[in-house]
C-alpha positions as CSV (number, residue, x, y, z in Angstrom):
1,M,-3.3,5.8,-9.3
2,V,-1.7,8.3,-11.6
3,K,0.8,10.9,-10.5
4,E,-0.4,14.1,-12.0
5,Q,2.4,16.4,-10.7
6,E,4.5,16.5,-7.6
7,N,2.4,15.6,-4.5
8,I,-0.8,15.4,-6.6
9,L,-2.4,12.2,-7.9
10,H,-5.7,10.8,-9.0
11,F,-7.3,7.5,-9.6
12,N,-7.4,6.2,-13.2
13,Y,-11.0,7.1,-14.1
14,P,-12.6,10.1,-15.8
15,N,-13.1,13.2,-13.5
16,S,-11.3,11.6,-10.6
17,P,-10.6,14.3,-7.9
18,K,-7.1,15.5,-7.3
19,L,-5.7,13.8,-4.2
20,K,-2.8,13.8,-1.8
21,L,-1.7,10.5,-0.2
22,L,-1.2,11.2,3.5
23,N,-0.4,7.8,4.9
24,V,0.3,4.1,4.0
25,E,-0.1,1.4,6.6
26,Y,0.8,-2.2,5.8
27,L,0.4,-5.5,7.6
28,P,2.2,-8.3,5.7
29,K,0.8,-11.9,5.8
30,Y,2.7,-15.1,5.4
31,T,2.1,-18.7,4.4
32,Y,4.2,-21.5,5.9
33,Q,5.1,-24.7,4.2
34,N,6.6,-27.7,5.9
35,T,9.7,-28.7,3.9
36,N,10.3,-32.0,5.8
37,T,10.2,-34.7,3.2
38,T,11.7,-37.5,5.2
39,G,9.1,-37.8,7.9
40,N,11.5,-37.1,10.8
41,S,11.0,-34.2,13.2
42,F,14.1,-32.3,11.9
43,G,12.6,-30.8,8.8
44,G,12.2,-27.1,8.1
45,V,9.5,-24.6,7.4
46,T,9.6,-22.2,4.5
47,R,7.8,-18.8,5.0
48,S,6.5,-17.0,2.0
49,E,4.9,-13.5,1.9
50,V,1.5,-13.1,0.4
51,K,-0.6,-10.0,-0.1
52,G,-1.4,-8.4,3.2
53,D,-3.8,-5.7,4.4
54,G,-3.1,-2.1,3.7
55,I,-4.8,1.2,4.6
56,L,-4.3,4.3,2.4
57,T,-5.3,7.7,3.8
58,F,-6.0,10.4,1.2
59,K,-7.0,14.0,1.2
60,D,-9.3,15.3,-1.6
61,L,-7.7,18.6,-2.5
62,S,-10.9,20.2,-3.7
63,T,-12.8,19.6,-0.4
64,D,-10.0,19.1,2.1
65,F,-11.9,15.9,3.1
66,N,-9.7,13.0,4.3
67,F,-10.8,9.4,3.5
68,V,-9.4,5.9,4.0
69,V,-9.2,3.0,1.5
70,G,-8.6,-0.6,2.5
71,V,-6.4,-2.5,0.0
72,R,-4.4,-5.7,-0.5
73,L,-0.7,-5.0,-0.8
74,D,2.6,-6.9,-1.0
75,R,5.9,-5.5,0.1
76,D,6.8,-4.2,-3.4
77,D,3.4,-2.3,-3.6
78,Y,4.0,-0.8,-0.2
79,I,7.5,0.4,-1.1
80,K,6.3,1.9,-4.4
81,L,3.5,3.8,-2.7
82,K,5.8,5.1,0.1
83,S,8.6,6.2,-2.4
84,E,6.6,7.4,-5.4
85,F,3.2,8.7,-4.0
86,L,3.5,9.5,-0.3
87,T,3.9,13.2,0.5
88,V,6.6,13.8,3.1
89,N,5.2,17.1,4.2
90,N,1.4,16.5,4.8
91,N,0.5,20.1,5.3
């Protein structure tokens, strides 16, 4: 996505419509790894975040049509979308 001007963005392909990002939803996913190397029952488990499911809701500014895109996100992607692309006032 490319930020064209404040509150207006478009996808990075020719003739992409002007869009407004209305909402970002994010459901993180994790992997778990057993860190017990001694074989006893007192080992630990390490949790690592992997890309999770996200839903982006857009408005096409030329048609006022809202649409949803399913994506794979990690926490950094989610934070960047919320801080740099999400419009606070969705009117």
